[in-house]
Amino acid sequence: MLRNSLKFSLVDKEKLKDSREKILKEIESGEIGYFHLSKIAKDTILQTREFVQKHKFKNLVVVGMGGSSLGVKAVVGLLEENYPNSPKIYFLDNLDSYSCKKVLDNIVFKDTLFIISSKTGTTIETISIFKYIVAKFSVLNLGENFIFITDKDSSLEKFGKECGVEIFHIPQNVGGRFSVFSAVGLVPFEMMGFDTLALIKGEEACKSDFLKDDFILQKAYHYATHRNAKINVVFSYLDKFESFNQWYVQLWAESLGKKKIYERVGLTPVGLIGSRDQHSFLQLIMDGIKDKTVTFLSVKASKNSEKIPNLKFAYMGSCDFVNGMGIDEVLNYQAQATMQAVVNEGVSVDSLEFDTLDEWHVGYLLSYYELLTSAVGAILGINTYDQPGVEIGKRILKNIILKG
Ligand code: PA5
């Protein structure tokens, strides 16, 4: 179960009609492919299972930037605790020589599968790290320890085919940051032993709720049209949401920061972790400029949560009121208390509470955020799926380096 409570006034259904129609048009035209990924998920899963039957690896290294790794990292972060015997998974998602060296120095090449993930197949960071790996291990036969996840007919696919590398495809109409339910995510998730079919079922459940219900559109409408609050804070209570927060920041920022002829629009995403950031960013939410909306994410405390021991230290009696309680139980009370404090300040708040974090719920959560992003984009009247601003920097980089 997942509960989404919207703690602000809802608008009349009529106000949501245009944006609902715009999204339905995007879906039905097939122009935007992420909505249809569950239809091809089984093929990708089967291809991966066949590969896994023939190849066993102790380590997986995902090489990819932005949408080609962040969604994978998010799901792995949320689920890996349930899979202690899975292969170890590493991410090389930054052109940082220390990070690359640290990962590669600590793995045995023959036990490792490198997943080179790039939709375009020409992202400079991804391909440079790929070259670094090939040179570092003096790889002669790429087909043994590498797979490529890319678009059909990309340069990476053409190169891979010549080298005997197994290729997994991303559909052309699925953008990077909306690709977590394509081969980009499903291939590593299968290799980790996750229940990918349950993940897809969760994703489908969210889409079907979206089609019959207005809760995502109501939230999108409130946050997109808020007069003063152009910042959305996701306050996630558990460390395992750290990478999910990063994915949300990318999805929201790259999709929603756009120029509309002479106007600039966008909602700024901020990802926080509770209770840590209660001792930091919360002060700004409580007493700073009222330019934020806040979403609280929490998971029902497990009965297996470690406990706070019933120890009474001299002079520290004021800390004894939580003695004997589960650590996660206290964390959830903190989420509740903080939410109440923020609501009392008149800030727009909503909360997403999960009974548990299994594949179904994780699939639901990521789909919820994809649809929410599409809905906010539709209400803002922008193209949610391109990223022209990011492309400019890439062109300048080439000019700077080639000119010397
Ligand atoms: O969401 C996006 O489109 C981007 O973040 C891309 O995923 C990122 O730039 C990586 O691109 P590619 O997968 O082509 O290497």
CSV table of C-alpha atoms and ligand atoms in Angstrom, one decimal:
chain,number,residue,atom,x,y,z
A,1,MET,CA,0.0,0.0,0.0
A,2,LEU,CA,1.0,3.5,-0.7
A,3,ARG,CA,-0.8,6.6,0.6
A,4,ASN,CA,-0.5,10.0,-0.9
A,5,SER,CA,-2.1,12.7,1.2
A,6,LEU,CA,-2.4,16.2,-0.2
A,7,LYS,CA,-2.5,18.7,2.6
A,8,PHE,CA,-3.7,21.6,0.5
A,9,SER,CA,-7.0,22.6,-1.2
A,10,LEU,CA,-7.9,20.7,-4.4
A,11,VAL,CA,-9.2,22.4,-7.5
A,12,ASP,CA,-12.2,21.7,-9.6
A,13,LYS,CA,-11.7,18.7,-12.0
A,14,GLU,CA,-12.5,21.1,-14.9
A,15,LYS,CA,-9.2,22.9,-14.3
A,16,LEU,CA,-7.2,19.7,-14.8
A,17,LYS,CA,-9.0,18.8,-18.1
A,18,ASP,CA,-6.6,20.4,-20.5
A,19,SER,CA,-3.4,19.0,-19.0
A,20,ARG,CA,-5.0,15.6,-18.7
A,21,GLU,CA,-5.9,15.7,-22.4
A,22,LYS,CA,-2.4,16.9,-23.3
A,23,ILE,CA,-0.8,13.9,-21.5
A,24,LEU,CA,-3.3,11.5,-23.0
A,25,LYS,CA,-2.4,12.8,-26.4
A,26,GLU,CA,1.3,12.3,-25.8
A,27,ILE,CA,0.6,8.8,-24.6
A,28,GLU,CA,-1.8,7.8,-27.4
A,29,SER,CA,0.3,9.2,-30.2
A,30,GLY,CA,3.2,7.1,-29.1
A,31,GLU,CA,5.4,10.2,-29.4
A,32,ILE,CA,6.4,9.8,-25.8
A,33,GLY,CA,7.5,6.2,-25.3
A,34,TYR,CA,8.0,5.8,-21.5
A,35,PHE,CA,4.3,5.2,-20.9
A,36,HIS,CA,4.4,2.0,-23.1
A,37,LEU,CA,7.6,0.4,-21.8
A,38,SER,CA,5.8,-2.3,-19.8
A,39,LYS,CA,4.6,-3.8,-23.2
A,40,ILE,CA,8.2,-4.7,-24.2
A,41,ALA,CA,9.6,-5.3,-20.7
A,42,LYS,CA,9.1,-9.1,-21.0
A,43,ASP,CA,11.3,-9.3,-24.1
A,44,THR,CA,14.1,-7.4,-22.4
A,45,ILE,CA,13.8,-9.6,-19.3
A,46,LEU,CA,14.0,-12.7,-21.4
A,47,GLN,CA,17.0,-11.5,-23.3
A,48,THR,CA,18.7,-10.7,-20.0
A,49,ARG,CA,17.9,-14.1,-18.5
A,50,GLU,CA,19.4,-15.9,-21.5
A,51,PHE,CA,22.5,-13.8,-21.1
A,52,VAL,CA,22.7,-14.4,-17.3
A,53,GLN,CA,22.3,-18.2,-17.8
A,54,LYS,CA,25.5,-18.2,-19.9
A,55,HIS,CA,27.5,-15.7,-18.0
A,56,LYS,CA,28.1,-15.4,-14.3
A,57,PHE,CA,29.7,-12.3,-12.8
A,58,LYS,CA,30.5,-11.2,-9.2
A,59,ASN,CA,30.6,-7.5,-10.0
A,60,LEU,CA,28.6,-5.2,-12.3
A,61,VAL,CA,29.9,-1.8,-13.3
A,62,VAL,CA,27.3,0.5,-14.8
A,63,VAL,CA,28.9,3.2,-16.9
A,64,GLY,CA,26.4,6.0,-17.9
A,65,MET,CA,25.5,9.6,-17.4
A,66,GLY,CA,22.3,11.2,-16.2
A,67,GLY,CA,19.3,9.2,-17.2
A,68,SER,CA,21.5,6.3,-18.2
A,69,SER,CA,22.5,5.6,-14.6
A,70,LEU,CA,20.5,7.7,-12.1
A,71,GLY,CA,17.3,5.7,-12.2
A,72,VAL,CA,19.3,2.4,-11.9
A,73,LYS,CA,21.1,3.8,-8.9
A,74,ALA,CA,17.8,4.9,-7.4
A,75,VAL,CA,16.2,1.5,-7.6
A,76,VAL,CA,19.4,-0.3,-6.5
A,77,GLY,CA,19.6,2.0,-3.5
A,78,LEU,CA,16.0,1.2,-2.5
A,79,LEU,CA,16.1,-2.5,-3.0
A,80,GLU,CA,19.7,-3.8,-2.5
A,81,GLU,CA,19.2,-4.3,1.3
A,82,ASN,CA,16.8,-7.1,0.4
A,83,TYR,CA,19.4,-8.9,-1.8
A,84,PRO,CA,22.6,-9.4,0.3
A,85,ASN,CA,23.9,-12.1,-2.1
A,86,SER,CA,23.5,-10.2,-5.4
A,87,PRO,CA,26.6,-9.2,-7.4
A,88,LYS,CA,28.3,-6.1,-6.2
A,89,ILE,CA,27.2,-3.1,-8.3
A,90,TYR,CA,29.3,0.0,-9.0
A,91,PHE,CA,28.4,3.1,-10.9
A,92,LEU,CA,30.8,5.2,-12.9
A,93,ASP,CA,28.7,8.2,-13.6
A,94,ASN,CA,31.2,11.1,-13.4
A,95,LEU,CA,34.3,11.9,-15.3
A,96,ASP,CA,36.4,11.8,-12.1
A,97,SER,CA,39.7,10.0,-12.3
A,98,TYR,CA,39.8,9.2,-8.5
A,99,SER,CA,36.4,7.6,-8.6
A,100,CYS,CA,37.1,5.6,-11.7
A,101,LYS,CA,40.5,4.4,-10.4
A,102,LYS,CA,39.0,3.5,-7.0
A,103,VAL,CA,36.3,1.3,-8.5
A,104,LEU,CA,38.5,-0.4,-11.1
A,105,ASP,CA,41.4,-1.0,-8.6
A,106,ASN,CA,39.1,-2.9,-6.4
A,107,ILE,CA,37.6,-5.4,-8.8
A,108,VAL,CA,38.9,-8.5,-10.6
A,109,PHE,CA,38.4,-7.9,-14.3
A,110,LYS,CA,37.4,-11.5,-15.2
A,111,ASP,CA,34.6,-11.5,-12.5
A,112,THR,CA,33.2,-8.2,-13.8
A,113,LEU,CA,30.5,-7.3,-16.3
A,114,PHE,CA,30.7,-3.7,-17.6
A,115,ILE,CA,27.4,-2.3,-18.7
A,116,ILE,CA,28.0,0.6,-21.0
A,117,SER,CA,24.8,2.5,-21.1
A,118,SER,CA,24.2,5.4,-23.5
A,119,LYS,CA,21.1,6.2,-25.5
A,120,THR,CA,23.0,8.3,-28.1
A,121,GLY,CA,26.1,6.2,-27.8
A,122,THR,CA,28.3,9.3,-28.1
A,123,THR,CA,28.2,10.9,-24.6
A,124,ILE,CA,31.8,12.0,-24.0
A,125,GLU,CA,32.0,11.0,-20.3
A,126,THR,CA,30.6,7.5,-20.9
A,127,ILE,CA,32.8,6.8,-23.9
A,128,SER,CA,35.9,8.2,-22.3
A,129,ILE,CA,35.4,6.0,-19.2
A,130,PHE,CA,34.7,3.0,-21.5
A,131,LYS,CA,38.1,3.7,-23.2
A,132,TYR,CA,39.8,4.0,-19.8
A,133,ILE,CA,38.4,0.6,-18.8
A,134,VAL,CA,39.5,-1.0,-22.1
A,135,ALA,CA,43.0,0.4,-21.8
A,136,LYS,CA,43.4,-0.3,-18.1
A,137,PHE,CA,42.6,-4.0,-18.4
A,138,SER,CA,44.2,-4.3,-21.9
A,139,VAL,CA,40.9,-5.8,-23.2
A,140,LEU,CA,41.2,-7.7,-26.4
A,141,ASN,CA,37.8,-9.4,-26.6
A,142,LEU,CA,35.1,-6.9,-25.7
A,143,GLY,CA,32.4,-9.6,-26.1
A,144,GLU,CA,33.3,-11.3,-22.9
A,145,ASN,CA,33.0,-8.7,-20.2
A,146,PHE,CA,30.9,-5.9,-21.8
A,147,ILE,CA,27.3,-5.3,-22.8
A,148,PHE,CA,26.0,-2.2,-24.4
A,149,ILE,CA,22.6,-0.6,-23.8
A,150,THR,CA,21.8,1.9,-26.5
A,151,ASP,CA,19.5,3.0,-29.3
A,152,LYS,CA,19.1,0.9,-32.4
A,153,ASP,CA,21.6,2.0,-35.0
A,154,SER,CA,23.6,4.3,-32.6
A,155,SER,CA,27.4,4.5,-33.2
A,156,LEU,CA,27.8,2.4,-30.0
A,157,GLU,CA,25.6,-0.3,-31.4
A,158,LYS,CA,27.5,-0.4,-34.7
A,159,PHE,CA,30.8,-0.6,-32.9
A,160,GLY,CA,29.5,-3.2,-30.5
A,161,LYS,CA,28.2,-5.4,-33.3
A,162,GLU,CA,31.7,-5.5,-34.9
A,163,CYS,CA,33.2,-6.5,-31.6
A,164,GLY,CA,30.7,-9.2,-30.8
A,165,VAL,CA,29.2,-7.3,-27.8
A,166,GLU,CA,25.6,-8.2,-26.8
A,167,ILE,CA,23.4,-5.2,-27.3
A,168,PHE,CA,20.2,-4.3,-25.4
A,169,HIS,CA,18.0,-1.6,-27.0
A,170,ILE,CA,16.3,1.5,-25.7
A,171,PRO,CA,13.3,2.4,-27.8
A,172,GLN,CA,13.9,5.6,-29.8
A,173,ASN,CA,11.0,7.5,-28.3
A,174,VAL,CA,12.1,7.0,-24.7
A,175,GLY,CA,14.3,9.8,-23.3
A,176,GLY,CA,17.2,9.1,-20.9
A,177,ARG,CA,15.6,10.3,-17.7
A,178,PHE,CA,12.4,8.4,-18.5
A,179,SER,CA,14.2,5.2,-19.3
A,180,VAL,CA,14.4,3.4,-16.0
A,181,PHE,CA,11.8,0.8,-17.0
A,182,SER,CA,13.6,0.1,-20.3
A,183,ALA,CA,16.7,-2.1,-20.8
A,184,VAL,CA,18.6,0.7,-19.0
A,185,GLY,CA,17.1,-0.4,-15.7
A,186,LEU,CA,15.7,-3.9,-16.4
A,187,VAL,CA,19.0,-5.4,-17.5
A,188,PRO,CA,21.0,-4.6,-14.3
A,189,PHE,CA,17.9,-5.2,-12.1
A,190,GLU,CA,17.6,-8.8,-13.5
A,191,MET,CA,21.3,-9.3,-13.0
A,192,MET,CA,20.9,-8.2,-9.4
A,193,GLY,CA,18.2,-10.8,-9.0
A,194,PHE,CA,15.4,-8.2,-8.4
A,195,ASP,CA,11.8,-9.2,-9.2
A,196,THR,CA,11.6,-7.1,-12.3
A,197,LEU,CA,8.1,-8.4,-13.1
A,198,ALA,CA,6.8,-7.1,-9.8
A,199,LEU,CA,8.6,-3.8,-10.5
A,200,ILE,CA,6.8,-3.5,-13.8
A,201,LYS,CA,3.4,-4.5,-12.1
A,202,GLY,CA,3.9,-1.6,-9.7
A,203,GLU,CA,4.6,0.8,-12.6
A,204,GLU,CA,1.5,-0.4,-14.4
A,205,ALA,CA,-0.6,0.0,-11.3
A,206,CYS,CA,0.5,3.6,-11.0
A,207,LYS,CA,-0.3,4.3,-14.6
A,208,SER,CA,-3.7,2.8,-14.3
A,209,ASP,CA,-4.4,4.8,-11.1
A,210,PHE,CA,-3.3,7.9,-13.0
A,211,LEU,CA,-5.8,7.2,-15.8
A,212,LYS,CA,-8.7,6.8,-13.4
A,213,ASP,CA,-7.8,9.2,-10.7
A,214,ASP,CA,-6.8,12.9,-10.3
A,215,PHE,CA,-4.4,12.8,-7.3
A,216,ILE,CA,-1.2,13.2,-9.4
A,217,LEU,CA,-2.7,16.0,-11.5
A,218,GLN,CA,-4.1,17.8,-8.4
A,219,LYS,CA,-0.6,17.8,-6.9
A,220,ALA,CA,1.0,18.8,-10.2
A,221,TYR,CA,-1.5,21.6,-10.6
A,222,HIS,CA,-1.0,23.0,-7.1
A,223,TYR,CA,2.8,22.9,-7.3
A,224,ALA,CA,3.0,24.2,-10.9
A,225,THR,CA,0.7,27.1,-10.4
A,226,HIS,CA,1.7,28.1,-6.9
A,227,ARG,CA,2.2,31.9,-6.9
A,228,ASN,CA,5.2,32.0,-4.6
A,229,ALA,CA,6.6,28.5,-4.3
A,230,LYS,CA,8.9,27.6,-7.2
A,231,ILE,CA,10.9,25.2,-5.3
A,232,ASN,CA,9.8,21.6,-4.5
A,233,VAL,CA,11.6,19.9,-1.6
A,234,VAL,CA,11.4,16.1,-1.4
A,235,PHE,CA,12.1,15.2,2.2
A,236,SER,CA,12.8,11.4,2.3
A,237,TYR,CA,13.1,9.6,5.6
A,238,LEU,CA,15.7,6.8,5.2
A,239,ASP,CA,19.2,6.9,3.8
A,240,LYS,CA,18.2,4.4,1.1
A,241,PHE,CA,16.4,7.3,-0.7
A,242,GLU,CA,19.6,9.2,-1.3
A,243,SER,CA,20.0,8.1,-4.9
A,244,PHE,CA,16.2,8.3,-5.5
A,245,ASN,CA,16.5,12.0,-4.5
A,246,GLN,CA,19.3,12.5,-7.1
A,247,TRP,CA,17.1,10.9,-9.7
A,248,TYR,CA,14.2,13.1,-8.8
A,249,VAL,CA,16.4,16.2,-9.0
A,250,GLN,CA,17.6,15.2,-12.5
A,251,LEU,CA,14.1,14.3,-13.7
A,252,TRP,CA,12.5,17.4,-12.4
A,253,ALA,CA,15.3,19.9,-13.3
A,254,GLU,CA,16.2,18.6,-16.8
A,255,SER,CA,12.5,18.2,-17.7
A,256,LEU,CA,11.0,21.3,-16.1
A,257,GLY,CA,13.6,24.1,-16.5
A,258,LYS,CA,12.8,25.5,-20.0
A,259,LYS,CA,12.5,28.7,-22.0
A,260,LYS,CA,9.1,29.6,-23.4
A,261,ILE,CA,10.1,32.1,-26.1
A,262,TYR,CA,11.1,35.0,-23.8
A,263,GLU,CA,9.8,33.6,-20.6
A,264,ARG,CA,11.9,31.2,-18.4
A,265,VAL,CA,10.0,28.7,-16.4
A,266,GLY,CA,10.8,25.8,-14.0
A,267,LEU,CA,10.4,24.4,-10.6
A,268,THR,CA,13.6,23.9,-8.6
A,269,PRO,CA,14.0,20.4,-7.1
A,270,VAL,CA,15.7,19.9,-3.7
A,271,GLY,CA,16.3,16.4,-2.3
A,272,LEU,CA,16.7,16.1,1.5
A,273,ILE,CA,17.2,13.1,3.8
A,274,GLY,CA,15.4,13.0,7.2
A,275,SER,CA,16.3,13.1,10.0
A,276,ARG,CA,19.8,14.4,8.9
A,277,ASP,CA,18.5,17.5,7.1
A,278,GLN,CA,16.2,18.5,10.0
A,279,HIS,CA,19.4,19.8,11.4
A,280,SER,CA,20.2,21.8,8.4
A,281,PHE,CA,17.7,22.8,5.5
A,282,LEU,CA,14.6,22.6,7.7
A,283,GLN,CA,15.3,26.0,9.3
A,284,LEU,CA,15.1,27.6,5.8
A,285,ILE,CA,11.8,25.9,5.1
A,286,MET,CA,10.4,26.9,8.5
A,287,ASP,CA,11.5,30.5,8.8
A,288,GLY,CA,13.0,31.5,5.4
A,289,ILE,CA,11.2,32.9,2.4
A,290,LYS,CA,8.0,30.9,1.7
A,291,ASP,CA,9.0,29.8,-1.8
A,292,LYS,CA,8.9,26.1,-1.3
A,293,THR,CA,6.4,23.2,-1.3
A,294,VAL,CA,7.4,20.0,0.5
A,295,THR,CA,6.8,16.3,-0.1
A,296,PHE,CA,7.5,13.9,2.8
A,297,LEU,CA,8.4,10.3,1.8
A,298,SER,CA,8.4,7.7,4.5
A,299,VAL,CA,8.2,3.9,4.9
A,300,LYS,CA,6.3,2.2,7.7
A,301,ALA,CA,8.9,1.1,10.3
A,302,SER,CA,9.8,-2.6,10.1
A,303,LYS,CA,9.4,-4.8,13.1
A,304,ASN,CA,13.0,-5.8,12.6
A,305,SER,CA,14.3,-2.3,13.1
A,306,GLU,CA,17.2,-2.0,15.5
A,307,LYS,CA,16.1,-0.7,18.9
A,308,ILE,CA,17.3,2.2,21.0
A,309,PRO,CA,18.5,0.5,24.2
A,310,ASN,CA,16.9,1.1,27.5
A,311,LEU,CA,20.0,2.8,28.9
A,312,LYS,CA,19.7,5.7,31.2
A,313,PHE,CA,22.8,8.0,31.3
A,314,ALA,CA,23.4,10.4,34.2
A,315,TYR,CA,22.4,14.0,33.4
A,316,MET,CA,20.8,12.9,30.1
A,317,GLY,CA,17.3,12.0,31.3
A,318,SER,CA,15.8,14.3,28.7
A,319,CYS,CA,16.8,11.8,26.0
A,320,ASP,CA,15.2,8.7,27.6
A,321,PHE,CA,11.7,9.2,26.2
A,322,VAL,CA,12.6,7.2,23.1
A,323,ASN,CA,14.3,4.3,25.0
A,324,GLY,CA,13.2,0.9,23.9
A,325,MET,CA,11.7,2.2,20.6
A,326,GLY,CA,12.7,1.0,17.2
A,327,ILE,CA,15.2,3.4,15.5
A,328,ASP,CA,13.0,3.5,12.3
A,329,GLU,CA,9.9,4.0,14.5
A,330,VAL,CA,11.4,7.2,16.0
A,331,LEU,CA,12.5,8.3,12.6
A,332,ASN,CA,8.9,8.1,11.4
A,333,TYR,CA,7.6,10.0,14.4
A,334,GLN,CA,10.2,12.6,13.4
A,335,ALA,CA,8.8,12.7,9.9
A,336,GLN,CA,5.3,13.2,11.3
A,337,ALA,CA,6.4,15.9,13.7
A,338,THR,CA,8.3,17.8,11.1
A,339,MET,CA,5.5,17.6,8.6
A,340,GLN,CA,3.1,19.0,11.3
A,341,ALA,CA,5.5,21.9,12.0
A,342,VAL,CA,5.8,22.7,8.3
A,343,VAL,CA,2.0,22.5,7.7
A,344,ASN,CA,1.5,24.9,10.7
A,345,GLU,CA,3.7,27.4,8.9
A,346,GLY,CA,1.2,27.5,6.1
A,347,VAL,CA,3.5,25.7,3.6
A,348,SER,CA,1.9,23.4,0.9
A,349,VAL,CA,2.8,19.9,1.9
A,350,ASP,CA,2.0,16.4,0.7
A,351,SER,CA,3.1,13.0,2.0
A,352,LEU,CA,3.8,9.6,0.4
A,353,GLU,CA,3.8,6.8,2.8
A,354,PHE,CA,4.7,3.2,1.9
A,355,ASP,CA,3.9,0.1,3.9
A,356,THR,CA,7.0,-1.5,2.6
A,357,LEU,CA,9.7,-1.0,0.0
A,358,ASP,CA,9.6,-4.0,-2.3
A,359,GLU,CA,9.8,-4.0,-6.2
A,360,TRP,CA,6.0,-3.3,-6.6
A,361,HIS,CA,6.2,-0.2,-4.4
A,362,VAL,CA,9.4,1.0,-6.0
A,363,GLY,CA,7.9,0.6,-9.5
A,364,TYR,CA,4.9,2.5,-8.4
A,365,LEU,CA,7.0,5.3,-6.8
A,366,LEU,CA,9.2,5.9,-9.9
A,367,SER,CA,6.2,5.8,-12.3
A,368,TYR,CA,4.4,8.3,-10.0
A,369,TYR,CA,7.3,10.7,-10.3
A,370,GLU,CA,7.6,10.3,-14.1
A,371,LEU,CA,3.9,11.0,-14.5
A,372,LEU,CA,4.0,13.9,-12.0
A,373,THR,CA,6.8,15.4,-14.1
A,374,SER,CA,4.9,15.0,-17.3
A,375,ALA,CA,1.8,16.5,-15.6
A,376,VAL,CA,3.8,19.6,-14.3
A,377,GLY,CA,5.3,20.0,-17.8
A,378,ALA,CA,1.9,19.9,-19.4
A,379,ILE,CA,0.6,22.5,-17.0
A,380,LEU,CA,3.6,24.8,-17.5
A,381,GLY,CA,3.1,24.4,-21.3
A,382,ILE,CA,6.7,23.3,-22.0
A,383,ASN,CA,8.4,20.5,-23.8
A,384,THR,CA,9.2,18.2,-20.9
A,385,TYR,CA,11.3,15.8,-22.9
A,386,ASP,CA,14.1,17.8,-24.5
A,387,GLN,CA,17.1,19.4,-22.9
A,388,PRO,CA,18.4,22.2,-25.2
A,389,GLY,CA,20.3,24.0,-22.4
A,390,VAL,CA,22.4,20.9,-21.7
A,391,GLU,CA,23.4,20.6,-25.4
A,392,ILE,CA,24.9,24.1,-25.6
A,393,GLY,CA,27.6,23.3,-23.0
A,394,LYS,CA,28.5,20.1,-24.9
A,395,ARG,CA,29.1,22.2,-28.1
A,396,ILE,CA,31.2,24.8,-26.3
A,397,LEU,CA,33.3,22.0,-24.7
A,398,LYS,CA,34.3,20.7,-28.1
A,399,ASN,CA,35.2,24.1,-29.3
A,400,ILE,CA,37.3,24.9,-26.3
A,401,ILE,CA,39.2,21.6,-26.5
A,402,LEU,CA,39.7,21.6,-30.2
A,403,LYS,CA,40.9,25.2,-30.3
A,404,GLY,CA,43.4,24.3,-27.5
B,1,PA5,O1,17.8,12.5,-19.5
B,1,PA5,C1,18.6,12.7,-20.4
B,1,PA5,O2,18.2,12.8,-21.6
B,1,PA5,C2,20.1,12.9,-20.1
B,1,PA5,O3,20.3,13.0,-18.8
B,1,PA5,C3,20.8,11.7,-20.7
B,1,PA5,O4,20.4,10.5,-20.1
B,1,PA5,C4,22.3,11.8,-20.5
B,1,PA5,O5,22.8,13.0,-21.0
B,1,PA5,C5,23.1,10.7,-21.0
B,1,PA5,O6,22.8,10.5,-22.4
B,1,PA5,P1,23.2,9.2,-23.2
B,1,PA5,O7,22.3,8.1,-22.6
B,1,PA5,O8,22.8,9.5,-24.6
B,1,PA5,O9,24.6,8.9,-23.0
